[in-house]
Structures are given as C-alpha cells and as structure tokens.
Amino acid sequence: FILSFMEDQVFEGKDYTKVSFAGRHFSNCTFTDCLFMESSFCNAQFAFCTFIRCNLSLVNTEGCRFQETTFDACKLVGAKFY
C-alpha cells in the first residue's frame, strides 16, 4: 500500500503475509479471502471495515483501532490483540 488512507476499497484474494500496515487508515473497506499471516497492524485504524474468510494468524495489533469492524469466518490463531 502506498497511500496511508484508503476508503471504500475492496480487496479480494490478496496475499499480505508479513506486510506492515503500521499507521495506515482504512475506512469502509472490505477484505475477502486475504492472507495477513504475521503482518503488523501496529497503530493502524480500521473503521467500518469487513474481513471475510481472511487468515490473520499471528497478526500484531498493538495500538491498532478497530471501529465497527467485523470478522466473518476469519482465522485468528495466535493473533495478538491488545
């Protein structure tokens, strides 16, 4: 991701394994069948977002804010929620 703010975007089948989303802001975005294993969501913000069938195993969410965000049928094994 080049932009620090993403709005009204749809992401499908993307592989973001070990990618840093640190400090990024997402609003009203949908992530479907995406891979986020061992990624960093540190200090990121997700507002009104939806994650569907995503793998967020071992994701680090230190300082991350989830506002009105849903996780539907996602894998969250070992995810670190602070």
mmCIF file of N, CA, C and O in Angstrom:
data_model
loop_
_atom_site.group_PDB
_atom_site.id
_atom_site.type_symbol
_atom_site.label_atom_id
_atom_site.label_comp_id
_atom_site.label_asym_id
_atom_site.label_seq_id
_atom_site.Cartn_x
_atom_site.Cartn_y
_atom_site.Cartn_z
ATOM 1 N N PHE A 1 0.832 -1.176 0.000
ATOM 2 C CA PHE A 1 0.000 0.000 0.000
ATOM 3 C C PHE A 1 0.878 1.240 0.000
ATOM 4 O O PHE A 1 1.724 1.417 0.851
ATOM 5 N N ILE A 2 0.636 2.116 -0.922
ATOM 6 C CA ILE A 2 1.389 3.363 -0.984
ATOM 7 C C ILE A 2 0.665 4.442 -0.184
ATOM 8 O O ILE A 2 1.278 5.205 0.537
ATOM 9 N N LEU A 3 -0.645 4.496 -0.292
ATOM 10 C CA LEU A 3 -1.427 5.515 0.393
ATOM 11 C C LEU A 3 -1.571 5.190 1.868
ATOM 12 O O LEU A 3 -1.711 4.034 2.245
ATOM 13 N N SER A 4 -1.578 6.211 2.705
ATOM 14 C CA SER A 4 -1.741 5.978 4.132
ATOM 15 C C SER A 4 -3.216 5.937 4.521
ATOM 16 O O SER A 4 -3.555 5.501 5.610
ATOM 17 N N PHE A 5 -4.115 6.375 3.625
ATOM 18 C CA PHE A 5 -5.551 6.345 3.890
ATOM 19 C C PHE A 5 -6.275 5.719 2.703
ATOM 20 O O PHE A 5 -6.098 6.161 1.568
ATOM 21 N N MET A 6 -7.054 4.683 2.989
ATOM 22 C CA MET A 6 -7.826 4.005 1.947
ATOM 23 C C MET A 6 -9.293 4.034 2.354
ATOM 24 O O MET A 6 -9.619 3.736 3.509
ATOM 25 N N GLU A 7 -10.159 4.364 1.406
ATOM 26 C CA GLU A 7 -11.582 4.440 1.702
ATOM 27 C C GLU A 7 -12.386 3.774 0.596
ATOM 28 O O GLU A 7 -12.065 3.906 -0.588
ATOM 29 N N ASP A 8 -13.439 3.036 1.008
ATOM 30 C CA ASP A 8 -14.381 2.404 0.077
ATOM 31 C C ASP A 8 -13.684 1.498 -0.937
ATOM 32 O O ASP A 8 -14.033 1.502 -2.127
ATOM 33 N N GLN A 9 -12.711 0.731 -0.480
ATOM 34 C CA GLN A 9 -11.976 -0.173 -1.371
ATOM 35 C C GLN A 9 -12.355 -1.627 -1.078
ATOM 36 O O GLN A 9 -12.730 -1.970 0.040
ATOM 37 N N VAL A 10 -12.232 -2.470 -2.096
ATOM 38 C CA VAL A 10 -12.486 -3.904 -1.962
ATOM 39 C C VAL A 10 -11.196 -4.637 -2.322
ATOM 40 O O VAL A 10 -10.610 -4.394 -3.384
ATOM 41 N N PHE A 11 -10.756 -5.520 -1.425
ATOM 42 C CA PHE A 11 -9.538 -6.305 -1.628
ATOM 43 C C PHE A 11 -9.933 -7.778 -1.603
ATOM 44 O O PHE A 11 -10.509 -8.244 -0.623
ATOM 45 N N GLU A 12 -9.641 -8.509 -2.658
ATOM 46 C CA GLU A 12 -10.030 -9.919 -2.742
ATOM 47 C C GLU A 12 -8.840 -10.788 -3.098
ATOM 48 O O GLU A 12 -8.102 -10.496 -4.055
ATOM 49 N N GLY A 13 -8.647 -11.857 -2.310
ATOM 50 C CA GLY A 13 -7.638 -12.863 -2.615
ATOM 51 C C GLY A 13 -6.205 -12.351 -2.604
ATOM 52 O O GLY A 13 -5.344 -12.931 -3.263
ATOM 53 N N LYS A 14 -5.921 -11.309 -1.859
ATOM 54 C CA LYS A 14 -4.575 -10.730 -1.816
ATOM 55 C C LYS A 14 -3.723 -11.421 -0.746
ATOM 56 O O LYS A 14 -4.218 -11.816 0.298
ATOM 57 N N ASP A 15 -2.435 -11.520 -0.995
ATOM 58 C CA ASP A 15 -1.501 -12.096 -0.024
ATOM 59 C C ASP A 15 -0.670 -10.969 0.586
ATOM 60 O O ASP A 15 0.210 -10.413 -0.069
ATOM 61 N N TYR A 16 -0.990 -10.634 1.834
ATOM 62 C CA TYR A 16 -0.281 -9.592 2.566
ATOM 63 C C TYR A 16 0.529 -10.200 3.719
ATOM 64 O O TYR A 16 0.750 -9.559 4.734
ATOM 65 N N THR A 17 0.979 -11.427 3.553
ATOM 66 C CA THR A 17 1.759 -12.099 4.585
ATOM 67 C C THR A 17 3.005 -11.275 4.916
ATOM 68 O O THR A 17 3.736 -10.856 4.017
ATOM 69 N N LYS A 18 3.197 -11.031 6.213
ATOM 70 C CA LYS A 18 4.344 -10.291 6.761
ATOM 71 C C LYS A 18 4.452 -8.850 6.252
ATOM 72 O O LYS A 18 5.510 -8.246 6.280
ATOM 73 N N VAL A 19 3.346 -8.280 5.802
ATOM 74 C CA VAL A 19 3.333 -6.887 5.338
ATOM 75 C C VAL A 19 3.014 -5.978 6.524
ATOM 76 O O VAL A 19 2.212 -6.307 7.391
ATOM 77 N N SER A 20 3.635 -4.819 6.568
ATOM 78 C CA SER A 20 3.355 -3.848 7.621
ATOM 79 C C SER A 20 2.284 -2.862 7.154
ATOM 80 O O SER A 20 2.434 -2.224 6.119
ATOM 81 N N PHE A 21 1.229 -2.764 7.959
ATOM 82 C CA PHE A 21 0.163 -1.788 7.740
ATOM 83 C C PHE A 21 0.260 -0.691 8.803
ATOM 84 O O PHE A 21 -0.689 0.040 9.048
ATOM 85 N N ALA A 22 1.408 -0.588 9.443
ATOM 86 C CA ALA A 22 1.623 0.339 10.553
ATOM 87 C C ALA A 22 1.228 1.766 10.179
ATOM 88 O O ALA A 22 1.664 2.292 9.154
ATOM 89 N N GLY A 23 0.364 2.351 11.008
ATOM 90 C CA GLY A 23 -0.040 3.738 10.809
ATOM 91 C C GLY A 23 -1.009 3.985 9.678
ATOM 92 O O GLY A 23 -1.410 5.122 9.439
ATOM 93 N N ARG A 24 -1.421 2.952 8.975
ATOM 94 C CA ARG A 24 -2.348 3.126 7.847
ATOM 95 C C ARG A 24 -3.785 3.228 8.366
ATOM 96 O O ARG A 24 -4.128 2.687 9.406
ATOM 97 N N HIS A 25 -4.639 3.898 7.603
ATOM 98 C CA HIS A 25 -6.034 4.078 7.973
ATOM 99 C C HIS A 25 -6.916 3.533 6.852
ATOM 100 O O HIS A 25 -6.699 3.857 5.682
ATOM 101 N N PHE A 26 -7.894 2.714 7.248
ATOM 102 C CA PHE A 26 -8.839 2.135 6.292
ATOM 103 C C PHE A 26 -10.251 2.466 6.758
ATOM 104 O O PHE A 26 -10.571 2.312 7.934
ATOM 105 N N SER A 27 -11.085 2.927 5.851
ATOM 106 C CA SER A 27 -12.465 3.251 6.177
ATOM 107 C C SER A 27 -13.406 2.623 5.154
ATOM 108 O O SER A 27 -13.225 2.799 3.947
ATOM 109 N N ASN A 28 -14.386 1.880 5.663
ATOM 110 C CA ASN A 28 -15.399 1.251 4.822
ATOM 111 C C ASN A 28 -14.785 0.368 3.733
ATOM 112 O O ASN A 28 -15.215 0.383 2.582
ATOM 113 N N CYS A 29 -13.758 -0.396 4.101
ATOM 114 C CA CYS A 29 -13.106 -1.313 3.160
ATOM 115 C C CYS A 29 -13.521 -2.746 3.456
ATOM 116 O O CYS A 29 -13.826 -3.100 4.594
ATOM 117 N N THR A 30 -13.507 -3.580 2.424
ATOM 118 C CA THR A 30 -13.832 -4.995 2.569
ATOM 119 C C THR A 30 -12.645 -5.829 2.107
ATOM 120 O O THR A 30 -12.110 -5.606 1.012
ATOM 121 N N PHE A 31 -12.253 -6.770 2.960
ATOM 122 C CA PHE A 31 -11.160 -7.700 2.663
ATOM 123 C C PHE A 31 -11.759 -9.104 2.613
ATOM 124 O O PHE A 31 -12.304 -9.575 3.612
ATOM 125 N N THR A 32 -11.682 -9.764 1.470
ATOM 126 C CA THR A 32 -12.253 -11.096 1.316
ATOM 127 C C THR A 32 -11.176 -12.071 0.863
ATOM 128 O O THR A 32 -10.445 -11.795 -0.099
ATOM 129 N N ASP A 33 -11.070 -13.196 1.583
ATOM 130 C CA ASP A 33 -10.109 -14.263 1.252
ATOM 131 C C ASP A 33 -8.674 -13.737 1.154
ATOM 132 O O ASP A 33 -7.905 -14.161 0.284
ATOM 133 N N CYS A 34 -8.312 -12.827 2.032
ATOM 134 C CA CYS A 34 -6.950 -12.268 2.041
ATOM 135 C C CYS A 34 -6.100 -12.938 3.120
ATOM 136 O O CYS A 34 -6.620 -13.396 4.138
ATOM 137 N N LEU A 35 -4.803 -12.980 2.894
ATOM 138 C CA LEU A 35 -3.853 -13.558 3.844
ATOM 139 C C LEU A 35 -3.073 -12.441 4.521
ATOM 140 O O LEU A 35 -2.469 -11.605 3.836
ATOM 141 N N PHE A 36 -3.090 -12.436 5.856
ATOM 142 C CA PHE A 36 -2.383 -11.433 6.644
ATOM 143 C C PHE A 36 -1.451 -12.078 7.670
ATOM 144 O O PHE A 36 -1.092 -11.451 8.652
ATOM 145 N N MET A 37 -1.051 -13.323 7.472
ATOM 146 C CA MET A 37 -0.251 -14.019 8.472
ATOM 147 C C MET A 37 1.011 -13.227 8.823
ATOM 148 O O MET A 37 1.714 -12.749 7.946
ATOM 149 N N GLU A 38 1.231 -13.088 10.137
ATOM 150 C CA GLU A 38 2.412 -12.411 10.690
ATOM 151 C C GLU A 38 2.559 -10.962 10.226
ATOM 152 O O GLU A 38 3.656 -10.401 10.232
ATOM 153 N N SER A 39 1.462 -10.342 9.836
ATOM 154 C CA SER A 39 1.500 -8.935 9.427
ATOM 155 C C SER A 39 1.428 -8.031 10.653
ATOM 156 O O SER A 39 1.047 -8.455 11.735
ATOM 157 N N SER A 40 1.784 -6.780 10.462
ATOM 158 C CA SER A 40 1.723 -5.799 11.546
ATOM 159 C C SER A 40 0.633 -4.782 11.262
ATOM 160 O O SER A 40 0.661 -4.113 10.228
ATOM 161 N N PHE A 41 -0.320 -4.698 12.198
ATOM 162 C CA PHE A 41 -1.369 -3.678 12.149
ATOM 163 C C PHE A 41 -1.086 -2.616 13.213
ATOM 164 O O PHE A 41 -1.973 -1.873 13.609
ATOM 165 N N CYS A 42 0.149 -2.527 13.692
ATOM 166 C CA CYS A 42 0.504 -1.598 14.768
ATOM 167 C C CYS A 42 0.112 -0.169 14.407
ATOM 168 O O CYS A 42 0.455 0.329 13.338
ATOM 169 N N ASN A 43 -0.646 0.437 15.323
ATOM 170 C CA ASN A 43 -1.087 1.840 15.181
ATOM 171 C C ASN A 43 -1.907 2.110 13.921
ATOM 172 O O ASN A 43 -2.033 3.257 13.502
ATOM 173 N N ALA A 44 -2.455 1.070 13.310
ATOM 174 C CA ALA A 44 -3.346 1.240 12.154
ATOM 175 C C ALA A 44 -4.772 1.488 12.664
ATOM 176 O O ALA A 44 -5.072 1.266 13.841
ATOM 177 N N GLN A 45 -5.640 1.949 11.778
ATOM 178 C CA GLN A 45 -7.043 2.159 12.117
ATOM 179 C C GLN A 45 -7.923 1.547 11.040
ATOM 180 O O GLN A 45 -7.688 1.766 9.848
ATOM 181 N N PHE A 46 -8.919 0.786 11.482
ATOM 182 C CA PHE A 46 -9.902 0.183 10.589
ATOM 183 C C PHE A 46 -11.271 0.634 11.071
ATOM 184 O O PHE A 46 -11.711 0.265 12.162
ATOM 185 N N ALA A 47 -11.953 1.455 10.293
ATOM 186 C CA ALA A 47 -13.277 1.949 10.655
ATOM 187 C C ALA A 47 -14.305 1.444 9.648
ATOM 188 O O ALA A 47 -14.130 1.624 8.445
ATOM 189 N N PHE A 48 -15.337 0.789 10.160
ATOM 190 C CA PHE A 48 -16.430 0.291 9.331
ATOM 191 C C PHE A 48 -15.926 -0.646 8.234
ATOM 192 O O PHE A 48 -16.405 -0.615 7.096
ATOM 193 N N CYS A 49 -14.953 -1.482 8.580
ATOM 194 C CA CYS A 49 -14.386 -2.441 7.625
ATOM 195 C C CYS A 49 -14.934 -3.844 7.884
ATOM 196 O O CYS A 49 -15.439 -4.136 8.962
ATOM 197 N N THR A 50 -14.801 -4.698 6.886
ATOM 198 C CA THR A 50 -15.248 -6.083 6.995
ATOM 199 C C THR A 50 -14.146 -7.003 6.489
ATOM 200 O O THR A 50 -13.597 -6.777 5.404
ATOM 201 N N PHE A 51 -13.833 -8.022 7.296
ATOM 202 C CA PHE A 51 -12.890 -9.067 6.914
ATOM 203 C C PHE A 51 -13.697 -10.357 6.758
ATOM 204 O O PHE A 51 -14.375 -10.774 7.695
ATOM 205 N N ILE A 52 -13.649 -10.965 5.581
ATOM 206 C CA ILE A 52 -14.416 -12.180 5.295
ATOM 207 C C ILE A 52 -13.456 -13.294 4.885
ATOM 208 O O ILE A 52 -12.690 -13.133 3.924
ATOM 209 N N ARG A 53 -13.498 -14.400 5.626
ATOM 210 C CA ARG A 53 -12.664 -15.581 5.344
ATOM 211 C C ARG A 53 -11.179 -15.230 5.194
ATOM 212 O O ARG A 53 -10.479 -15.808 4.367
ATOM 213 N N CYS A 54 -10.695 -14.302 5.991
ATOM 214 C CA CYS A 54 -9.282 -13.912 5.939
ATOM 215 C C CYS A 54 -8.485 -14.692 6.982
ATOM 216 O O CYS A 54 -9.018 -15.092 8.009
ATOM 217 N N ASN A 55 -7.210 -14.884 6.713
ATOM 218 C CA ASN A 55 -6.320 -15.529 7.668
ATOM 219 C C ASN A 55 -5.458 -14.446 8.307
ATOM 220 O O ASN A 55 -4.598 -13.861 7.652
ATOM 221 N N LEU A 56 -5.728 -14.169 9.584
ATOM 222 C CA LEU A 56 -4.998 -13.157 10.343
ATOM 223 C C LEU A 56 -4.155 -13.813 11.441
ATOM 224 O O LEU A 56 -3.889 -13.209 12.473
ATOM 225 N N SER A 57 -3.708 -15.027 11.216
ATOM 226 C CA SER A 57 -2.909 -15.740 12.212
ATOM 227 C C SER A 57 -1.626 -14.981 12.506
ATOM 228 O O SER A 57 -0.946 -14.494 11.595
ATOM 229 N N LEU A 58 -1.339 -14.851 13.792
ATOM 230 C CA LEU A 58 -0.119 -14.215 14.293
ATOM 231 C C LEU A 58 0.012 -12.734 13.927
ATOM 232 O O LEU A 58 1.096 -12.173 13.959
ATOM 233 N N VAL A 59 -1.099 -12.085 13.576
ATOM 234 C CA VAL A 59 -1.050 -10.655 13.276
ATOM 235 C C VAL A 59 -0.842 -9.875 14.580
ATOM 236 O O VAL A 59 -1.323 -10.271 15.632
ATOM 237 N N ASN A 60 -0.092 -8.795 14.516
ATOM 238 C CA ASN A 60 0.183 -7.959 15.684
ATOM 239 C C ASN A 60 -0.658 -6.692 15.578
ATOM 240 O O ASN A 60 -0.530 -5.941 14.609
ATOM 241 N N THR A 61 -1.505 -6.451 16.575
ATOM 242 C CA THR A 61 -2.416 -5.303 16.531
ATOM 243 C C THR A 61 -2.099 -4.261 17.609
ATOM 244 O O THR A 61 -2.971 -3.472 17.971
ATOM 245 N N GLU A 62 -0.872 -4.226 18.082
ATOM 246 C CA GLU A 62 -0.515 -3.272 19.133
ATOM 247 C C GLU A 62 -0.821 -1.838 18.684
ATOM 248 O O GLU A 62 -0.370 -1.375 17.637
ATOM 249 N N GLY A 63 -1.645 -1.149 19.469
ATOM 250 C CA GLY A 63 -2.000 0.231 19.159
ATOM 251 C C GLY A 63 -3.020 0.378 18.038
ATOM 252 O O GLY A 63 -3.379 1.493 17.664
ATOM 253 N N CYS A 64 -3.503 -0.731 17.505
ATOM 254 C CA CYS A 64 -4.477 -0.691 16.398
ATOM 255 C C CYS A 64 -5.872 -0.381 16.943
ATOM 256 O O CYS A 64 -6.233 -0.794 18.037
ATOM 257 N N ARG A 65 -6.643 0.340 16.140
ATOM 258 C CA ARG A 65 -8.021 0.655 16.490
ATOM 259 C C ARG A 65 -8.975 0.034 15.482
ATOM 260 O O ARG A 65 -8.827 0.240 14.279
ATOM 261 N N PHE A 66 -9.922 -0.751 15.994
ATOM 262 C CA PHE A 66 -10.982 -1.326 15.163
ATOM 263 C C PHE A 66 -12.291 -0.670 15.596
ATOM 264 O O PHE A 66 -12.727 -0.832 16.726
ATOM 265 N N GLN A 67 -12.911 0.084 14.696
ATOM 266 C CA GLN A 67 -14.182 0.740 14.996
ATOM 267 C C GLN A 67 -15.246 0.177 14.070
ATOM 268 O O GLN A 67 -15.121 0.292 12.839
ATOM 269 N N GLU A 68 -16.268 -0.444 14.659
ATOM 270 C CA GLU A 68 -17.360 -1.013 13.864
ATOM 271 C C GLU A 68 -16.832 -1.906 12.749
ATOM 272 O O GLU A 68 -17.310 -1.865 11.611
ATOM 273 N N THR A 69 -15.824 -2.712 13.062
ATOM 274 C CA THR A 69 -15.208 -3.625 12.096
ATOM 275 C C THR A 69 -15.598 -5.053 12.439
ATOM 276 O O THR A 69 -15.599 -5.430 13.610
ATOM 277 N N THR A 70 -15.931 -5.851 11.417
ATOM 278 C CA THR A 70 -16.365 -7.224 11.659
ATOM 279 C C THR A 70 -15.405 -8.226 11.025
ATOM 280 O O THR A 70 -14.759 -7.941 10.016
ATOM 281 N N PHE A 71 -15.350 -9.403 11.656
ATOM 282 C CA PHE A 71 -14.543 -10.521 11.182
ATOM 283 C C PHE A 71 -15.498 -11.698 10.989
ATOM 284 O O PHE A 71 -16.041 -12.213 11.965
ATOM 285 N N ASP A 72 -15.721 -12.106 9.755
ATOM 286 C CA ASP A 72 -16.664 -13.180 9.442
ATOM 287 C C ASP A 72 -15.896 -14.393 8.919
ATOM 288 O O ASP A 72 -15.256 -14.320 7.857
ATOM 289 N N ALA A 73 -15.927 -15.486 9.666
ATOM 290 C CA ALA A 73 -15.278 -16.751 9.275
ATOM 291 C C ALA A 73 -13.776 -16.580 9.043
ATOM 292 O O ALA A 73 -13.199 -17.169 8.140
ATOM 293 N N CYS A 74 -13.148 -15.740 9.874
ATOM 294 C CA CYS A 74 -11.709 -15.489 9.751
ATOM 295 C C CYS A 74 -10.919 -16.397 10.685
ATOM 296 O O CYS A 74 -11.416 -16.829 11.723
ATOM 297 N N LYS A 75 -9.677 -16.641 10.341
ATOM 298 C CA LYS A 75 -8.766 -17.414 11.170
ATOM 299 C C LYS A 75 -7.889 -16.427 11.934
ATOM 300 O O LYS A 75 -7.215 -15.591 11.319
ATOM 301 N N LEU A 76 -7.898 -16.526 13.278
ATOM 302 C CA LEU A 76 -7.184 -15.580 14.128
ATOM 303 C C LEU A 76 -6.240 -16.285 15.094
ATOM 304 O O LEU A 76 -5.947 -15.767 16.177
ATOM 305 N N VAL A 77 -5.721 -17.445 14.728
ATOM 306 C CA VAL A 77 -4.864 -18.234 15.610
ATOM 307 C C VAL A 77 -3.617 -17.445 15.982
ATOM 308 O O VAL A 77 -2.889 -16.960 15.114
ATOM 309 N N GLY A 78 -3.389 -17.286 17.274
ATOM 310 C CA GLY A 78 -2.188 -16.619 17.752
ATOM 311 C C GLY A 78 -2.133 -15.131 17.490
ATOM 312 O O GLY A 78 -1.104 -14.493 17.728
ATOM 313 N N ALA A 79 -3.232 -14.551 17.020
ATOM 314 C CA ALA A 79 -3.247 -13.099 16.774
ATOM 315 C C ALA A 79 -3.104 -12.369 18.106
ATOM 316 O O ALA A 79 -3.657 -12.787 19.110
ATOM 317 N N LYS A 80 -2.341 -11.294 18.102
ATOM 318 C CA LYS A 80 -2.086 -10.533 19.326
ATOM 319 C C LYS A 80 -2.953 -9.281 19.344
ATOM 320 O O LYS A 80 -2.678 -8.321 18.646
ATOM 321 N N PHE A 81 -4.032 -9.355 20.128
ATOM 322 C CA PHE A 81 -4.923 -8.195 20.281
ATOM 323 C C PHE A 81 -4.628 -7.543 21.623
ATOM 324 O O PHE A 81 -4.606 -8.196 22.645
ATOM 325 N N TYR A 82 -4.367 -6.260 21.621
ATOM 326 C CA TYR A 82 -4.008 -5.530 22.838
ATOM 327 C C TYR A 82 -5.176 -4.695 23.301
ATOM 328 O O TYR A 82 -5.978 -4.266 22.570
#
